[in-house]
mmCIF file of C-alpha atoms in Angstrom:
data_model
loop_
_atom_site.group_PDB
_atom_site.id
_atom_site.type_symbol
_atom_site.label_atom_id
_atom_site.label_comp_id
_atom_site.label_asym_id
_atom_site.label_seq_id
_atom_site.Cartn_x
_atom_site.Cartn_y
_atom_site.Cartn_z
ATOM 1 C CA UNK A 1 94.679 53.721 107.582
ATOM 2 C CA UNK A 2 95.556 57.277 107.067
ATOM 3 C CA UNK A 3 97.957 59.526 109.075
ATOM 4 C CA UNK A 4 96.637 63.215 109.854
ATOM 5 C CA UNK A 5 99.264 66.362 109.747
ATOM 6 C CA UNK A 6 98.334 69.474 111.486
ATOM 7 C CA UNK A 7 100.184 72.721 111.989
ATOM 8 C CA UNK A 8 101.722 73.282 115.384
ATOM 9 C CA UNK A 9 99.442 75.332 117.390
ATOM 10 C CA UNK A 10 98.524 76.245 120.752
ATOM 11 C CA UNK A 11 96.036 73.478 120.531
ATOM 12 C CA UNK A 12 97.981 70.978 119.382
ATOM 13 C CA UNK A 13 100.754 71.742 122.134
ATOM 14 C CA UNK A 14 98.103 71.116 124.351
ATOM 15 C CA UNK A 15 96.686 67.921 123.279
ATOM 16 C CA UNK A 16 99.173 66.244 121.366
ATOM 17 C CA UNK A 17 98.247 62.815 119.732
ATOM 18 C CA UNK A 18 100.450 60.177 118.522
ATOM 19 C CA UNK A 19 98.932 59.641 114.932
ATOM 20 C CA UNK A 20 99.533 63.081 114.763
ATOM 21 C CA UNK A 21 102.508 64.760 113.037
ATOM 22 C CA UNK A 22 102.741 68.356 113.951
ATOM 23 C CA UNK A 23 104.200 70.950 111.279
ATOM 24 C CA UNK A 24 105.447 74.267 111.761
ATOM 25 C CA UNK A 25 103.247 76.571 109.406
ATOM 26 C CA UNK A 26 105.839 79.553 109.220
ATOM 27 C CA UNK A 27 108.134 77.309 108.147
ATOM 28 C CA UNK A 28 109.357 75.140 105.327
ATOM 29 C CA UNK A 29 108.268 72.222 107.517
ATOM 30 C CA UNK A 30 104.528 72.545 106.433
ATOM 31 C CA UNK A 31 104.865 71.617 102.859
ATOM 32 C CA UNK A 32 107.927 68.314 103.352
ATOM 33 C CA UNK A 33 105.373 65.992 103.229
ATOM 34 C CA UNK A 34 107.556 63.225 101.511
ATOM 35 C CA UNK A 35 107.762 59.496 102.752
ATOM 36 C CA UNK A 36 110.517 58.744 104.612
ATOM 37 C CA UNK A 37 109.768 55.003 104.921
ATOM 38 C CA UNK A 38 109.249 52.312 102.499
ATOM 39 C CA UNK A 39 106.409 51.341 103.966
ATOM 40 C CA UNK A 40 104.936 55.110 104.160
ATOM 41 C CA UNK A 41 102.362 56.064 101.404
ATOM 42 C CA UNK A 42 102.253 59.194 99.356
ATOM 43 C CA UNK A 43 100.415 62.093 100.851
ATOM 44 C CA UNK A 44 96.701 62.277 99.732
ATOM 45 C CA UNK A 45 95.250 65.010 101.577
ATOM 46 C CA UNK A 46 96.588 68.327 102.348
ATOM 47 C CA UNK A 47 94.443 71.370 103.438
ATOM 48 C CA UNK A 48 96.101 74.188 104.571
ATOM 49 C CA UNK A 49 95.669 78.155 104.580
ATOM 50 C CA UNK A 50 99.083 79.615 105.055
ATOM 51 C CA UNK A 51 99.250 82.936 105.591
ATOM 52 C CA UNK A 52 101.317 85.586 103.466
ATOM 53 C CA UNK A 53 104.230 85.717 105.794
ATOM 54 C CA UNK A 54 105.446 82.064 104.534
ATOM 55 C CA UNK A 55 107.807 81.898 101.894
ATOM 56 C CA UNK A 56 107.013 79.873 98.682
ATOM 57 C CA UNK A 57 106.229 76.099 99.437
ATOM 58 C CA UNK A 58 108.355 73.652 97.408
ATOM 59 C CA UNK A 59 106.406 70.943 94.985
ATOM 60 C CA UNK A 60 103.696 69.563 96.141
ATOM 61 C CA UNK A 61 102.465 72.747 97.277
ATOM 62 C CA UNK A 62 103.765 75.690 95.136
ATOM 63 C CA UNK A 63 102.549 79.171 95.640
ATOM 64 C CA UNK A 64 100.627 78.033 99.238
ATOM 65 C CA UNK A 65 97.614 76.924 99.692
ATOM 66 C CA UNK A 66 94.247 79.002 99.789
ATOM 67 C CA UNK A 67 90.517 78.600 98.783
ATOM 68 C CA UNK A 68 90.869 80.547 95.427
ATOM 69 C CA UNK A 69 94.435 78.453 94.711
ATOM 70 C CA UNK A 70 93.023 75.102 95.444
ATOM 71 C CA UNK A 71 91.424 75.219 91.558
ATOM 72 C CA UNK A 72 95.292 75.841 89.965
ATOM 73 C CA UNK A 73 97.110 73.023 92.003
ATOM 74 C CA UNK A 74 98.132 70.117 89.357
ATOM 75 C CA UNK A 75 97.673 67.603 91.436
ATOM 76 C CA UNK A 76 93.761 68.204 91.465
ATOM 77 C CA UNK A 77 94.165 66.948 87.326
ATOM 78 C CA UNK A 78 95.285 63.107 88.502
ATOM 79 C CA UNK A 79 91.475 62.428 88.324
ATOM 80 C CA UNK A 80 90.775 63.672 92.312
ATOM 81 C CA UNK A 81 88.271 65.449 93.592
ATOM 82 C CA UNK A 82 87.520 68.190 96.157
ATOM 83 C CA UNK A 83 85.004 70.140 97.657
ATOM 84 C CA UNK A 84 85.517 73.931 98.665
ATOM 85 C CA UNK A 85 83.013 75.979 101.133
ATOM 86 C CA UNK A 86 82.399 79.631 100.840
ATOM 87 C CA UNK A 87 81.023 80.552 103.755
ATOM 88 C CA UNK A 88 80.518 84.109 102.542
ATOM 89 C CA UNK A 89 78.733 82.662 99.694
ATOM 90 C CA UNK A 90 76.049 81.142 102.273
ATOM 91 C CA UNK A 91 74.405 84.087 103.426
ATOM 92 C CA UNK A 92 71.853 84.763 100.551
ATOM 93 C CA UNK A 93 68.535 85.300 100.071
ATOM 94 C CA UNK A 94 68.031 82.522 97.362
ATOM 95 C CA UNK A 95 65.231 79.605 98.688
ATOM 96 C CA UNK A 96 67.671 76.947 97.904
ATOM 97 C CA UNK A 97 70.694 78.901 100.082
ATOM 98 C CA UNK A 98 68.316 79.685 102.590
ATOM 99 C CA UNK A 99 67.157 76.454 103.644
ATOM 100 C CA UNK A 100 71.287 75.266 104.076
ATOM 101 C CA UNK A 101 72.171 78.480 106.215
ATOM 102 C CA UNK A 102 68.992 77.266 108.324
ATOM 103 C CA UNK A 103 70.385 73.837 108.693
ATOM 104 C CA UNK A 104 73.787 75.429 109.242
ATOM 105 C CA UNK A 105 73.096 77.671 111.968
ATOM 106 C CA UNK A 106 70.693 74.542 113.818
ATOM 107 C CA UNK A 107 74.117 72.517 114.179
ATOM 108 C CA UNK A 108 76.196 75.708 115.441
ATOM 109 C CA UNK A 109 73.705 76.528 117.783
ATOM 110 C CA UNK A 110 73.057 72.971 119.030
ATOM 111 C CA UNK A 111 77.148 72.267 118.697
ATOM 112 C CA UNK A 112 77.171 75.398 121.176
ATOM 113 C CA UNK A 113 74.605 74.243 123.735
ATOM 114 C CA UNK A 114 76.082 70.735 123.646
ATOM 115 C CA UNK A 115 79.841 72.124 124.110
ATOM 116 C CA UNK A 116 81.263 70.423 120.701
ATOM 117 C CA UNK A 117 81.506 74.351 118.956
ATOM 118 C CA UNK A 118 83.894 75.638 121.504
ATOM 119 C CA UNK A 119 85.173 79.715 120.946
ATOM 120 C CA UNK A 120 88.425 80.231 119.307
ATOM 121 C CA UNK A 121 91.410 81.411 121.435
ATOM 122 C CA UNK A 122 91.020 85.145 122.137
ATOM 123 C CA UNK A 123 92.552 88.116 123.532
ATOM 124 C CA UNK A 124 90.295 90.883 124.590
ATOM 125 C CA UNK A 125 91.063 94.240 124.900
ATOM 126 C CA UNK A 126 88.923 97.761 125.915
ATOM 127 C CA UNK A 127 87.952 99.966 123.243
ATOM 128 C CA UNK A 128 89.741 102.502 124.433
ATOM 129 C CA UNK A 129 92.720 100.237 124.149
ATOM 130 C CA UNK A 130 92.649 100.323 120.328
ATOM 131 C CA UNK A 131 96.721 101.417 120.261
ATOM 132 C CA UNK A 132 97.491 98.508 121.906
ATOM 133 C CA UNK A 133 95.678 96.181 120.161
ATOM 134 C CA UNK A 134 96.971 97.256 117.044
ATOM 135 C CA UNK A 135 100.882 97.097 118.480
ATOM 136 C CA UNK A 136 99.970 93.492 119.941
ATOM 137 C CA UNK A 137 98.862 91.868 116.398
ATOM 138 C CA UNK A 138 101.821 93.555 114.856
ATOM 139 C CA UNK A 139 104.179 91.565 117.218
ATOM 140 C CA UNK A 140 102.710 88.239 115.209
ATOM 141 C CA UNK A 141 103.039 86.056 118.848
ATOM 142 C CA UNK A 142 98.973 86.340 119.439
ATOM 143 C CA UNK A 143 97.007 82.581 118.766
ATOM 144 C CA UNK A 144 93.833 83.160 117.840
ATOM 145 C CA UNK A 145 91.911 86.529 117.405
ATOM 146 C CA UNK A 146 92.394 90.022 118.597
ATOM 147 C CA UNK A 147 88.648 91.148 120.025
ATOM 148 C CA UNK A 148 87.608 94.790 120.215
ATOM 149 C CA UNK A 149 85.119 94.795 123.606
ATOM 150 C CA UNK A 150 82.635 97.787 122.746
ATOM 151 C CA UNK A 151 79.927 97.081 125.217
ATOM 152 C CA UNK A 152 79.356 94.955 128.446
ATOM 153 C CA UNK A 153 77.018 91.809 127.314
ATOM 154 C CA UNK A 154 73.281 92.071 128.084
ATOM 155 C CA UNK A 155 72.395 89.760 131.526
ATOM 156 C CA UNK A 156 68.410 89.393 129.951
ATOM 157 C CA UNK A 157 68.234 87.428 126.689
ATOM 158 C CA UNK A 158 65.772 89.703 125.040
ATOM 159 C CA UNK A 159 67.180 92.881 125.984
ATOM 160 C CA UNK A 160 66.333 96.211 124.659
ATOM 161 C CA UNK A 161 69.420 97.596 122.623
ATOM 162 C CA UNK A 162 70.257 100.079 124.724
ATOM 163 C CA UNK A 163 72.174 103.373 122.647
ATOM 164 C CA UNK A 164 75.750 103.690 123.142
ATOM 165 C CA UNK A 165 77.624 107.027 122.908
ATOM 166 C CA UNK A 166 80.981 107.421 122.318
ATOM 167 C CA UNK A 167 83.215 110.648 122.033
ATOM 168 C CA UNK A 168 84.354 110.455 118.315
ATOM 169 C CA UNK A 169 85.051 112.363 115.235
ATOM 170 C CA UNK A 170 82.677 111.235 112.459
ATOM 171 C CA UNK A 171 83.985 113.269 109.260
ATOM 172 C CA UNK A 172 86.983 115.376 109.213
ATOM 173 C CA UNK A 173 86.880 119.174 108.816
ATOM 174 C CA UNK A 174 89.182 122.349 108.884
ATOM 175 C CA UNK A 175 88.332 125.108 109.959
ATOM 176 C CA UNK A 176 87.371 128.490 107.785
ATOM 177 C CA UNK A 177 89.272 130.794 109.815
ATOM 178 C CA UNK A 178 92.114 129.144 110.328
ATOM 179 C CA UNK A 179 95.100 128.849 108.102
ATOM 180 C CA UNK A 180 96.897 125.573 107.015
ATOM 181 C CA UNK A 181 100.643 125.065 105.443
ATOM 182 C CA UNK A 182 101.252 122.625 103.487
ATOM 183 C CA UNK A 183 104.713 122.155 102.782
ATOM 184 C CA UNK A 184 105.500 120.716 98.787
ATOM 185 C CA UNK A 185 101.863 121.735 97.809
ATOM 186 C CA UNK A 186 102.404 122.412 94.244
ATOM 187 C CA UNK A 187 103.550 118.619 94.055
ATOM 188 C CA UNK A 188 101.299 115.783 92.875
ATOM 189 C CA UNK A 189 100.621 114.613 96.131
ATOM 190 C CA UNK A 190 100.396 118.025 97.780
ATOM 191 C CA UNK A 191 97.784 118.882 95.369
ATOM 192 C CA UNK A 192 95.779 116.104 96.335
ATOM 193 C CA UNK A 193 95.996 117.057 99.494
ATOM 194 C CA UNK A 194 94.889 120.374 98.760
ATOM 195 C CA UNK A 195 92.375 119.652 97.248
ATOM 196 C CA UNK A 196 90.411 117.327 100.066
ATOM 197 C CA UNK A 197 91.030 120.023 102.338
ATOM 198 C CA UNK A 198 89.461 122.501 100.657
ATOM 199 C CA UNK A 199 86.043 120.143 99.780
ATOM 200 C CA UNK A 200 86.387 119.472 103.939
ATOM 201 C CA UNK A 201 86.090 123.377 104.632
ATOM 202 C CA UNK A 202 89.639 124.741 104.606
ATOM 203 C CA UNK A 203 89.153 128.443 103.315
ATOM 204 C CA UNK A 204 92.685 129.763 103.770
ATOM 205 C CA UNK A 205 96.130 127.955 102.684
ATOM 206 C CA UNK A 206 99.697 128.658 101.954
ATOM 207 C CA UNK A 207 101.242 126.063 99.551
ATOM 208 C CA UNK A 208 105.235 126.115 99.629
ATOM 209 C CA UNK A 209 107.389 125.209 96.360
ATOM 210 C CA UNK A 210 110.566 126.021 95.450
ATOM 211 C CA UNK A 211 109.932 127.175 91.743
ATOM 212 C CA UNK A 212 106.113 128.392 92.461
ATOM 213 C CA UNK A 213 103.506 127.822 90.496
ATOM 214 C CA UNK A 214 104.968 126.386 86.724
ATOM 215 C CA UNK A 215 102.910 124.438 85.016
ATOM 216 C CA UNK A 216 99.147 125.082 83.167
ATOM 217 C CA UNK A 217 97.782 122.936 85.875
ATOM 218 C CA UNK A 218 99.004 124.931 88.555
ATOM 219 C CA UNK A 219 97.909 128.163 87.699
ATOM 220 C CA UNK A 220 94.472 126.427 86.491
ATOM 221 C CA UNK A 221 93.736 125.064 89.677
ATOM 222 C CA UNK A 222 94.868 128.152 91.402
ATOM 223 C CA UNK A 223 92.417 129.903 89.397
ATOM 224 C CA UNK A 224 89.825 127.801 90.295
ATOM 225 C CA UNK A 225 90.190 127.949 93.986
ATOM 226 C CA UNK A 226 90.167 131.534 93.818
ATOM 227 C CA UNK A 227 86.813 131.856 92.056
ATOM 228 C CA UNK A 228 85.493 129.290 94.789
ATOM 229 C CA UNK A 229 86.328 131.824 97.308
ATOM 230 C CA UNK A 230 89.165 130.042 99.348
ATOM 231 C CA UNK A 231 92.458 132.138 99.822
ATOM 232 C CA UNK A 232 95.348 129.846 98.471
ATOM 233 C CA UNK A 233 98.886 131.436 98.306
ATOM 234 C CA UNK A 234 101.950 130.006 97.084
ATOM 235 C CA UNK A 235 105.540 130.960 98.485
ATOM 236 C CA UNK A 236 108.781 130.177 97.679
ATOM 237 C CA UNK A 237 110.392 130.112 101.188
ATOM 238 C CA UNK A 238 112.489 127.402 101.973
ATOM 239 C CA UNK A 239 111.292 125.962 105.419
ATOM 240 C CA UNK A 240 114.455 123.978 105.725
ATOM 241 C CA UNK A 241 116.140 127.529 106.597
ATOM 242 C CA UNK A 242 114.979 128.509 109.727
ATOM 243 C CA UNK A 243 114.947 131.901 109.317
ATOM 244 C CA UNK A 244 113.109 131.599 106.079
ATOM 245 C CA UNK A 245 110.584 129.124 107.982
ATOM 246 C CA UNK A 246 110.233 131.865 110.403
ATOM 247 C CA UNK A 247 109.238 134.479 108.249
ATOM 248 C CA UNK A 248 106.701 131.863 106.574
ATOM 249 C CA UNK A 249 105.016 131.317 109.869
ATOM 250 C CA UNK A 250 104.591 135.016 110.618
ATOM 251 C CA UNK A 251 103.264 136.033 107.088
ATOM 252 C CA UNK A 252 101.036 132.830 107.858
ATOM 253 C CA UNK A 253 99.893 134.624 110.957
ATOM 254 C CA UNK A 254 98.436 137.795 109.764
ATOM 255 C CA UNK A 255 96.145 135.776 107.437
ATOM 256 C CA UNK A 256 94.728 134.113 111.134
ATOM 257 C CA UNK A 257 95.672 131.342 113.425
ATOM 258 C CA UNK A 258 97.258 128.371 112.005
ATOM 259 C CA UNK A 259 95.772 125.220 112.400
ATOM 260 C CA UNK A 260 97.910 122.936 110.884
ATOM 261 C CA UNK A 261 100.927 121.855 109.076
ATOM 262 C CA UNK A 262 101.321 119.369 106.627
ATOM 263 C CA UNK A 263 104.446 117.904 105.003
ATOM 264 C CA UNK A 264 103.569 116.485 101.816
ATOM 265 C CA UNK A 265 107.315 117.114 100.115
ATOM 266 C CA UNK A 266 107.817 113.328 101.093
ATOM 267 C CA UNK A 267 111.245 114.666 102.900
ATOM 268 C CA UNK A 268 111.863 115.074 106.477
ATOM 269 C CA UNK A 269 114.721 117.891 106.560
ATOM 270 C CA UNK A 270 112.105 121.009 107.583
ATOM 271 C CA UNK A 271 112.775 123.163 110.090
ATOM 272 C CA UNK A 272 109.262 124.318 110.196
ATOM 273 C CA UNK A 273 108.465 121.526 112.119
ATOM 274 C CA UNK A 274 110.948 121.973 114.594
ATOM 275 C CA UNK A 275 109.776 125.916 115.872
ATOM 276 C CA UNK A 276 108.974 125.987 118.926
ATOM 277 C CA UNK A 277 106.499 129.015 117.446
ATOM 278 C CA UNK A 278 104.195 126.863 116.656
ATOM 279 C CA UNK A 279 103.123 125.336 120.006
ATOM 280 C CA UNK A 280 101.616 129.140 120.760
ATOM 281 C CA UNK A 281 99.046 128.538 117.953
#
């Protein structure tokens, strides 16, 4: 005879068994799996995929437990034996993989028919509800998964796949005649930053820094830009003076309309983005 432990879930809430001993897998609960009876035998099974939120489980269980951490537990050496499934690892093209995936999908699809494969605990939300899906799985109270509805299920079973549309932007890009600020852009990051907006189309753009440009790279990749064509200035305004930001924006406005701002100086205290000025472009 053999006891079974199982983390307490939804299901197990639900239909609670007496030869069952219910857990508590964010907690230290899940890995005190010590006797506390004479009579009571050492724990010989344990499978369990905690996830990363749960601090470090005490000994028998150190580090959790997860498919590529069931090789280093030391307890595996005492002469026992398991067995771990990939499932990922099942969908080849290999004869001899193949012929299991076959056999696999048979039983899910006859478990389905038959009602023993029953669908995991879901909530559903519209995909124009993205937002809130997002802000619901970061609250950690959800059991089960988070689904993303696209498209309404087809009534016939061999349907046509019908084309769906949706209103999206599928690669960024700036615009030529438009000019961008980026605020820090003769840092490490700002350069970066620079730089992908220029291979996305941005033609004209005023990098702030406090010093100007310094080093060899600088003035190399200023160089650079130049010969490509794109208009890249560098001034030494402080934007966290407002009159200072002020006069950036209107030298940034006889070049043309702005289209964007970017702080890349990793510090919040600019009064550029703050103007009310910039609303009107």
């Amino acid at each position: 005879m053999f006891q079974v432990f199982t983390a307490l879930t939804d299901i197990s809430r639900r239909h609670p068994r007496r030869s069952l001993r219910n857990f508590n897998e964010n907690s230290y609960s899940l890995g005190i799996c010590s006797p506390k009876r004479p009579t009571e035998k050492p724990l010989k099974h344990f499978v369990a995929s905690p996830p990363p939120t749960i601090p470090k489980l005490p000994s028998p269980l150190p580090g959790g437990v997860g498919r590529r951490r069931l090789r280093r537990l030391k307890i595996f050496l005492n002469n026992i034996s398991f067995h771990g499934v990939f499932l990922d690892q099942l969908f080849d093209l290999r004869p001899e993989v193949t012929e299991t995936v076959e056999e696999l999908s048979y039983l899910i699809q006859n478990g389905i028919k038959t009602g023993v494969v029953q669908p995991l605990d879901r909530k559903v939300f519209d995909r124009n509800s993205i937002e809130q899906a997002f802000r619901y799985m970061a609250k950690g109270v959800h059991i089960g998964k988070i689904v993303l509805k696209i498209r309404d299920e087809e009534i016939k079973n061999c349907a046509i796949p019908k084309c769906l549309r949706l209103p999206a932007i599928t690669e960024t890009q700036f615009y030529y005649n438009k000019v961008y600020i980026i605020i820090g852009g003769l840092g490490g990051f700002g350069m970066e930053v620079t730089k992908w907006m220029i291979r996305k189309g941005a033609k004209n753009l005023i990098l702030t820094s406090r010093y100007g440009a310094r080093t060899p790279y600088h003035h190399f990749c200023l160089k650079k830009w130049h010969k490509q064509g794109v208009n890249v200035q560098v001034s030494t305004l402080n934007v966290a003076i407002k009159s200072e930001a002020e006069k950036l924006l209107n030298e940034a406005s006889r070049i043309g309309a702005i289209g964007g701002i970017f702080n890349s100086a990793l510090v919040n205290n600019s009064v550029i983005l703050l103007l009310p000025i910039i609303i009107e472009h």
